[in-house]
Amino acid sequence: MNLQILFTAGLAALVTAMPSGTSSNWKQGQNLTTRGEQTVRIVVGGISQIVGPLEDGPLYGAIYTALDSLCPQGSSHCKLQTEGQAEVNIRFKSPQDILTAPMAVRIERSNHETEQIRRLLIGTVTGSVEAMVTESNKMDDKNCKEIWLGPKFQSGYFKSCTISNYIGVTTTDRVNIMDVHFLSVDDHGKWDCPGTIDSIQDKAKSLQDEYGQALGGPVTLETACI
């Protein structure tokens, strides 16, 4: 048989047998600039988790630091919840006093092809959390409530805010994914996901162009409550 035919047939079989691209080495064998349009999906859970008065900027920094510690540079995966968790200290009102307790930050699933995508996924989760307690949502009182502290405390009232218990971010092919769970003290706080989802979408739009650069093509955004 002609050697050229044998070589061509063997090469075709090798290409067919190559993995589909979910491994940490996928970026070495594929060109991100050839992938076409992608969708970045943000899915938000429906159970409330208290963050107390930790709002806006301080909340963003605390969550970003927690996720950055769980998703170290140089690795295509984050530390999953079976390997450990990060914690963010929050304040809450007990029947007798204002107490401090840790909110657990746990990652269920993760994968990212590049350092830029790692930062984008962390930024998307963190920005979504921040959007849940933005000024507009606080003014509308969607996810925050004022708690009367009684004469014992000079401030009189305590602002207590809540966020979702879950945020998941994926790309169309699910090669890049980050599923994050938050677990804190349950005070049965208000959590209005449908009323907050537009703020989350607006926050994600600030990263849309960078997602396009990182994924090698135009990107659309989808957000949903579950």
PDB file of N, CA and C in Angstrom, residues 101-173:
ATOM      1  N   ALA A 101     -19.386  36.141  62.527  1.00  0.00           N
ATOM      2  CA  ALA A 101     -19.255  34.723  62.185  1.00  0.00           C
ATOM      3  C   ALA A 101     -18.707  34.614  60.765  1.00  0.00           C
ATOM      4  N   PRO A 102     -18.066  33.502  60.431  1.00  0.00           N
ATOM      5  CA  PRO A 102     -17.531  33.346  59.079  1.00  0.00           C
ATOM      6  C   PRO A 102     -18.602  32.913  58.085  1.00  0.00           C
ATOM      7  N   MET A 103     -18.533  33.460  56.890  1.00  0.00           N
ATOM      8  CA  MET A 103     -19.318  32.954  55.767  1.00  0.00           C
ATOM      9  C   MET A 103     -18.396  32.094  54.914  1.00  0.00           C
ATOM     10  N   ALA A 104     -18.761  30.847  54.693  1.00  0.00           N
ATOM     11  CA  ALA A 104     -17.934  29.935  53.910  1.00  0.00           C
ATOM     12  C   ALA A 104     -18.095  30.223  52.421  1.00  0.00           C
ATOM     13  N   VAL A 105     -16.977  30.192  51.704  1.00  0.00           N
ATOM     14  CA  VAL A 105     -16.960  30.324  50.247  1.00  0.00           C
ATOM     15  C   VAL A 105     -16.415  29.009  49.701  1.00  0.00           C
ATOM     16  N   ARG A 106     -17.241  28.278  48.973  1.00  0.00           N
ATOM     17  CA  ARG A 106     -16.867  26.950  48.490  1.00  0.00           C
ATOM     18  C   ARG A 106     -17.053  26.853  46.983  1.00  0.00           C
ATOM     19  N   ILE A 107     -16.147  26.158  46.323  1.00  0.00           N
ATOM     20  CA  ILE A 107     -16.222  25.984  44.874  1.00  0.00           C
ATOM     21  C   ILE A 107     -16.548  24.525  44.569  1.00  0.00           C
ATOM     22  N   GLU A 108     -17.640  24.330  43.851  1.00  0.00           N
ATOM     23  CA  GLU A 108     -18.089  22.973  43.523  1.00  0.00           C
ATOM     24  C   GLU A 108     -17.410  22.434  42.271  1.00  0.00           C
ATOM     25  N   ARG A 109     -17.331  23.274  41.215  1.00  0.00           N
ATOM     26  CA  ARG A 109     -16.692  22.872  39.960  1.00  0.00           C
ATOM     27  C   ARG A 109     -15.913  24.055  39.410  1.00  0.00           C
ATOM     28  N   SER A 110     -14.823  23.767  38.701  1.00  0.00           N
ATOM     29  CA  SER A 110     -14.057  24.862  38.110  1.00  0.00           C
ATOM     30  C   SER A 110     -13.142  24.357  37.010  1.00  0.00           C
ATOM     31  N   ASN A 111     -12.892  25.215  36.060  1.00  0.00           N
ATOM     32  CA  ASN A 111     -11.855  25.014  35.052  1.00  0.00           C
ATOM     33  C   ASN A 111     -11.684  26.329  34.305  1.00  0.00           C
ATOM     34  N   HIS A 112     -10.460  26.690  33.992  1.00  0.00           N
ATOM     35  CA  HIS A 112     -10.202  27.882  33.192  1.00  0.00           C
ATOM     36  C   HIS A 112      -8.955  27.637  32.355  1.00  0.00           C
ATOM     37  N   GLU A 113      -9.018  28.066  31.107  1.00  0.00           N
ATOM     38  CA  GLU A 113      -7.944  27.778  30.162  1.00  0.00           C
ATOM     39  C   GLU A 113      -6.741  28.701  30.307  1.00  0.00           C
ATOM     40  N   THR A 114      -6.974  29.935  30.692  1.00  0.00           N
ATOM     41  CA  THR A 114      -5.898  30.920  30.750  1.00  0.00           C
ATOM     42  C   THR A 114      -6.006  31.747  32.025  1.00  0.00           C
ATOM     43  N   GLU A 115      -4.942  32.487  32.316  1.00  0.00           N
ATOM     44  CA  GLU A 115      -4.940  33.379  33.477  1.00  0.00           C
ATOM     45  C   GLU A 115      -5.981  34.482  33.312  1.00  0.00           C
ATOM     46  N   GLN A 116      -6.135  34.985  32.089  1.00  0.00           N
ATOM     47  CA  GLN A 116      -7.133  36.031  31.851  1.00  0.00           C
ATOM     48  C   GLN A 116      -8.542  35.516  32.152  1.00  0.00           C
ATOM     49  N   ILE A 117      -8.844  34.295  31.741  1.00  0.00           N
ATOM     50  CA  ILE A 117     -10.168  33.727  32.005  1.00  0.00           C
ATOM     51  C   ILE A 117     -10.346  33.455  33.494  1.00  0.00           C
ATOM     52  N   ARG A 118      -9.295  33.037  34.171  1.00  0.00           N
ATOM     53  CA  ARG A 118      -9.370  32.859  35.628  1.00  0.00           C
ATOM     54  C   ARG A 118      -9.829  34.155  36.290  1.00  0.00           C
ATOM     55  N   ARG A 119      -9.190  35.264  35.920  1.00  0.00           N
ATOM     56  CA  ARG A 119      -9.541  36.549  36.514  1.00  0.00           C
ATOM     57  C   ARG A 119     -10.955  36.986  36.127  1.00  0.00           C
ATOM     58  N   LEU A 120     -11.359  36.680  34.899  1.00  0.00           N
ATOM     59  CA  LEU A 120     -12.705  37.044  34.459  1.00  0.00           C
ATOM     60  C   LEU A 120     -13.778  36.274  35.221  1.00  0.00           C
ATOM     61  N   LEU A 121     -13.561  34.989  35.434  1.00  0.00           N
ATOM     62  CA  LEU A 121     -14.540  34.195  36.176  1.00  0.00           C
ATOM     63  C   LEU A 121     -14.661  34.688  37.617  1.00  0.00           C
ATOM     64  N   ILE A 122     -13.519  34.942  38.249  1.00  0.00           N
ATOM     65  CA  ILE A 122     -13.546  35.474  39.618  1.00  0.00           C
ATOM     66  C   ILE A 122     -14.247  36.831  39.640  1.00  0.00           C
ATOM     67  N   GLY A 123     -13.910  37.683  38.676  1.00  0.00           N
ATOM     68  CA  GLY A 123     -14.525  39.006  38.615  1.00  0.00           C
ATOM     69  C   GLY A 123     -16.023  38.950  38.364  1.00  0.00           C
ATOM     70  N   THR A 124     -16.467  37.974  37.574  1.00  0.00           N
ATOM     71  CA  THR A 124     -17.895  37.839  37.287  1.00  0.00           C
ATOM     72  C   THR A 124     -18.664  37.408  38.527  1.00  0.00           C
ATOM     73  N   VAL A 125     -18.141  36.418  39.245  1.00  0.00           N
ATOM     74  CA  VAL A 125     -18.796  35.979  40.480  1.00  0.00           C
ATOM     75  C   VAL A 125     -18.814  37.115  41.497  1.00  0.00           C
ATOM     76  N   THR A 126     -17.667  37.762  41.668  1.00  0.00           N
ATOM     77  CA  THR A 126     -17.557  38.833  42.653  1.00  0.00           C
ATOM     78  C   THR A 126     -18.438  40.022  42.283  1.00  0.00           C
ATOM     79  N   GLY A 127     -18.442  40.390  41.003  1.00  0.00           N
ATOM     80  CA  GLY A 127     -19.288  41.486  40.557  1.00  0.00           C
ATOM     81  C   GLY A 127     -20.767  41.185  40.730  1.00  0.00           C
ATOM     82  N   SER A 128     -21.142  39.920  40.537  1.00  0.00           N
ATOM     83  CA  SER A 128     -22.537  39.526  40.741  1.00  0.00           C
ATOM     84  C   SER A 128     -22.940  39.690  42.200  1.00  0.00           C
ATOM     85  N   VAL A 129     -22.048  39.297  43.106  1.00  0.00           N
ATOM     86  CA  VAL A 129     -22.317  39.476  44.536  1.00  0.00           C
ATOM     87  C   VAL A 129     -22.467  40.953  44.857  1.00  0.00           C
ATOM     88  N   GLU A 130     -21.567  41.758  44.330  1.00  0.00           N
ATOM     89  CA  GLU A 130     -21.624  43.195  44.595  1.00  0.00           C
ATOM     90  C   GLU A 130     -22.922  43.804  44.073  1.00  0.00           C
ATOM     91  N   ALA A 131     -23.370  43.328  42.903  1.00  0.00           N
ATOM     92  CA  ALA A 131     -24.602  43.865  42.320  1.00  0.00           C
ATOM     93  C   ALA A 131     -25.821  43.575  43.185  1.00  0.00           C
ATOM     94  N   MET A 132     -25.738  42.526  43.982  1.00  0.00           N
ATOM     95  CA  MET A 132     -26.873  42.162  44.833  1.00  0.00           C
ATOM     96  C   MET A 132     -27.121  43.181  45.939  1.00  0.00           C
ATOM     97  N   VAL A 133     -26.103  43.940  46.294  1.00  0.00           N
ATOM     98  CA  VAL A 133     -26.260  44.938  47.357  1.00  0.00           C
ATOM     99  C   VAL A 133     -25.840  46.321  46.870  1.00  0.00           C
ATOM    100  N   THR A 134     -26.039  46.592  45.565  1.00  0.00           N
ATOM    101  CA  THR A 134     -25.727  47.916  45.037  1.00  0.00           C
ATOM    102  C   THR A 134     -26.664  48.951  45.641  1.00  0.00           C
ATOM    103  N   GLU A 135     -26.327  50.208  45.434  1.00  0.00           N
ATOM    104  CA  GLU A 135     -27.108  51.292  46.032  1.00  0.00           C
ATOM    105  C   GLU A 135     -28.570  51.231  45.611  1.00  0.00           C
ATOM    106  N   SER A 136     -28.822  50.915  44.334  1.00  0.00           N
ATOM    107  CA  SER A 136     -30.213  50.883  43.873  1.00  0.00           C
ATOM    108  C   SER A 136     -30.997  49.789  44.579  1.00  0.00           C
ATOM    109  N   ASN A 137     -30.376  48.630  44.769  1.00  0.00           N
ATOM    110  CA  ASN A 137     -31.083  47.542  45.430  1.00  0.00           C
ATOM    111  C   ASN A 137     -31.263  47.814  46.918  1.00  0.00           C
ATOM    112  N   LYS A 138     -30.324  48.543  47.510  1.00  0.00           N
ATOM    113  CA  LYS A 138     -30.495  48.911  48.917  1.00  0.00           C
ATOM    114  C   LYS A 138     -31.633  49.918  49.070  1.00  0.00           C
ATOM    115  N   MET A 139     -31.692  50.870  48.129  1.00  0.00           N
ATOM    116  CA  MET A 139     -32.748  51.874  48.212  1.00  0.00           C
ATOM    117  C   MET A 139     -34.123  51.233  48.012  1.00  0.00           C
ATOM    118  N   ASP A 140     -34.203  50.271  47.080  1.00  0.00           N
ATOM    119  CA  ASP A 140     -35.464  49.570  46.851  1.00  0.00           C
ATOM    120  C   ASP A 140     -35.750  48.559  47.953  1.00  0.00           C
ATOM    121  N   ASP A 141     -34.752  48.331  48.806  1.00  0.00           N
ATOM    122  CA  ASP A 141     -34.903  47.402  49.919  1.00  0.00           C
ATOM    123  C   ASP A 141     -35.177  45.978  49.439  1.00  0.00           C
ATOM    124  N   LYS A 142     -34.598  45.623  48.272  1.00  0.00           N
ATOM    125  CA  LYS A 142     -34.810  44.276  47.751  1.00  0.00           C
ATOM    126  C   LYS A 142     -34.135  43.231  48.628  1.00  0.00           C
ATOM    127  N   ASN A 143     -32.861  43.457  48.915  1.00  0.00           N
ATOM    128  CA  ASN A 143     -32.071  42.423  49.576  1.00  0.00           C
ATOM    129  C   ASN A 143     -31.507  42.875  50.921  1.00  0.00           C
ATOM    130  N   CYS A 144     -32.019  43.961  51.452  1.00  0.00           N
ATOM    131  CA  CYS A 144     -31.545  44.466  52.738  1.00  0.00           C
ATOM    132  C   CYS A 144     -32.736  44.823  53.622  1.00  0.00           C
ATOM    133  N   LYS A 145     -32.504  44.822  54.900  1.00  0.00           N
ATOM    134  CA  LYS A 145     -33.553  45.236  55.833  1.00  0.00           C
ATOM    135  C   LYS A 145     -32.920  45.949  57.019  1.00  0.00           C
ATOM    136  N   GLU A 146     -33.667  46.864  57.607  1.00  0.00           N
ATOM    137  CA  GLU A 146     -33.227  47.581  58.801  1.00  0.00           C
ATOM    138  C   GLU A 146     -33.722  46.831  60.035  1.00  0.00           C
ATOM    139  N   ILE A 147     -32.812  46.552  60.952  1.00  0.00           N
ATOM    140  CA  ILE A 147     -33.167  45.845  62.177  1.00  0.00           C
ATOM    141  C   ILE A 147     -33.019  46.794  63.360  1.00  0.00           C
ATOM    142  N   TRP A 148     -34.070  46.937  64.139  1.00  0.00           N
ATOM    143  CA  TRP A 148     -34.033  47.784  65.325  1.00  0.00           C
ATOM    144  C   TRP A 148     -33.224  47.091  66.414  1.00  0.00           C
ATOM    145  N   LEU A 149     -32.208  47.782  66.913  1.00  0.00           N
ATOM    146  CA  LEU A 149     -31.311  47.186  67.896  1.00  0.00           C
ATOM    147  C   LEU A 149     -31.753  47.425  69.327  1.00  0.00           C
ATOM    148  N   GLY A 150     -32.618  48.380  69.527  1.00  0.00           N
ATOM    149  CA  GLY A 150     -33.063  48.673  70.878  1.00  0.00           C
ATOM    150  C   GLY A 150     -32.188  49.724  71.543  1.00  0.00           C
ATOM    151  N   PRO A 151     -32.552  50.167  72.726  1.00  0.00           N
ATOM    152  CA  PRO A 151     -31.839  51.254  73.412  1.00  0.00           C
ATOM    153  C   PRO A 151     -30.416  50.893  73.822  1.00  0.00           C
ATOM    154  N   LYS A 152     -30.067  49.628  73.770  1.00  0.00           N
ATOM    155  CA  LYS A 152     -28.732  49.197  74.172  1.00  0.00           C
ATOM    156  C   LYS A 152     -27.658  49.731  73.233  1.00  0.00           C
ATOM    157  N   PHE A 153     -28.014  49.974  71.959  1.00  0.00           N
ATOM    158  CA  PHE A 153     -27.036  50.379  70.955  1.00  0.00           C
ATOM    159  C   PHE A 153     -27.300  51.814  70.512  1.00  0.00           C
ATOM    160  N   GLN A 154     -26.242  52.611  70.444  1.00  0.00           N
ATOM    161  CA  GLN A 154     -26.378  54.021  70.092  1.00  0.00           C
ATOM    162  C   GLN A 154     -26.851  54.209  68.655  1.00  0.00           C
ATOM    163  N   SER A 155     -26.461  53.307  67.760  1.00  0.00           N
ATOM    164  CA  SER A 155     -26.812  53.479  66.353  1.00  0.00           C
ATOM    165  C   SER A 155     -28.302  53.283  66.097  1.00  0.00           C
ATOM    166  N   GLY A 156     -28.977  52.561  66.955  1.00  0.00           N
ATOM    167  CA  GLY A 156     -30.419  52.393  66.813  1.00  0.00           C
ATOM    168  C   GLY A 156     -30.828  51.295  65.851  1.00  0.00           C
ATOM    169  N   TYR A 157     -30.311  51.374  64.584  1.00  0.00           N
ATOM    170  CA  TYR A 157     -30.686  50.398  63.564  1.00  0.00           C
ATOM    171  C   TYR A 157     -29.444  49.702  63.014  1.00  0.00           C
ATOM    172  N   PHE A 158     -29.664  48.515  62.492  1.00  0.00           N
ATOM    173  CA  PHE A 158     -28.596  47.691  61.923  1.00  0.00           C
ATOM    174  C   PHE A 158     -29.019  47.303  60.510  1.00  0.00           C
ATOM    175  N   LYS A 159     -28.202  47.649  59.519  1.00  0.00           N
ATOM    176  CA  LYS A 159     -28.513  47.303  58.129  1.00  0.00           C
ATOM    177  C   LYS A 159     -28.023  45.887  57.854  1.00  0.00           C
ATOM    178  N   SER A 160     -28.931  44.996  57.528  1.00  0.00           N
ATOM    179  CA  SER A 160     -28.574  43.608  57.244  1.00  0.00           C
ATOM    180  C   SER A 160     -28.936  43.276  55.802  1.00  0.00           C
ATOM    181  N   CYS A 161     -27.944  42.864  55.009  1.00  0.00           N
ATOM    182  CA  CYS A 161     -28.159  42.538  53.597  1.00  0.00           C
ATOM    183  C   CYS A 161     -27.924  41.050  53.354  1.00  0.00           C
ATOM    184  N   THR A 162     -28.535  40.556  52.286  1.00  0.00           N
ATOM    185  CA  THR A 162     -28.365  39.156  51.915  1.00  0.00           C
ATOM    186  C   THR A 162     -27.944  39.047  50.456  1.00  0.00           C
ATOM    187  N   ILE A 163     -27.300  37.923  50.140  1.00  0.00           N
ATOM    188  CA  ILE A 163     -26.919  37.602  48.772  1.00  0.00           C
ATOM    189  C   ILE A 163     -27.442  36.207  48.451  1.00  0.00           C
ATOM    190  N   SER A 164     -27.245  35.779  47.223  1.00  0.00           N
ATOM    191  CA  SER A 164     -27.635  34.424  46.836  1.00  0.00           C
ATOM    192  C   SER A 164     -26.669  33.401  47.422  1.00  0.00           C
ATOM    193  N   ASN A 165     -27.161  32.198  47.616  1.00  0.00           N
ATOM    194  CA  ASN A 165     -26.302  31.115  48.119  1.00  0.00           C
ATOM    195  C   ASN A 165     -25.449  30.495  47.031  1.00  0.00           C
ATOM    196  N   TYR A 166     -25.733  30.817  45.742  1.00  0.00           N
ATOM    197  CA  TYR A 166     -25.024  30.137  44.647  1.00  0.00           C
ATOM    198  C   TYR A 166     -24.905  31.048  43.439  1.00  0.00           C
ATOM    199  N   ILE A 167     -23.720  31.047  42.823  1.00  0.00           N
ATOM    200  CA  ILE A 167     -23.495  31.709  41.537  1.00  0.00           C
ATOM    201  C   ILE A 167     -22.679  30.763  40.667  1.00  0.00           C
ATOM    202  N   GLY A 168     -23.175  30.496  39.464  1.00  0.00           N
ATOM    203  CA  GLY A 168     -22.447  29.665  38.510  1.00  0.00           C
ATOM    204  C   GLY A 168     -22.186  30.427  37.229  1.00  0.00           C
ATOM    205  N   VAL A 169     -20.963  30.344  36.710  1.00  0.00           N
ATOM    206  CA  VAL A 169     -20.591  31.010  35.460  1.00  0.00           C
ATOM    207  C   VAL A 169     -20.005  29.965  34.517  1.00  0.00           C
ATOM    208  N   THR A 170     -20.516  29.893  33.292  1.00  0.00           N
ATOM    209  CA  THR A 170     -19.984  28.955  32.305  1.00  0.00           C
ATOM    210  C   THR A 170     -19.919  29.623  30.941  1.00  0.00           C
ATOM    211  N   THR A 171     -19.062  29.092  30.076  1.00  0.00           N
ATOM    212  CA  THR A 171     -19.053  29.473  28.674  1.00  0.00           C
ATOM    213  C   THR A 171     -19.782  28.391  27.881  1.00  0.00           C
ATOM    214  N   THR A 172     -20.072  28.674  26.613  1.00  0.00           N
ATOM    215  CA  THR A 172     -20.909  27.796  25.794  1.00  0.00           C
ATOM    216  C   THR A 172     -20.441  26.347  25.817  1.00  0.00           C
ATOM    217  N   ASP A 173     -19.155  26.127  25.620  1.00  0.00           N
ATOM    218  CA  ASP A 173     -18.634  24.762  25.528  1.00  0.00           C
ATOM    219  C   ASP A 173     -18.348  24.145  26.892  1.00  0.00           C
TER     220      ASP A 173
END
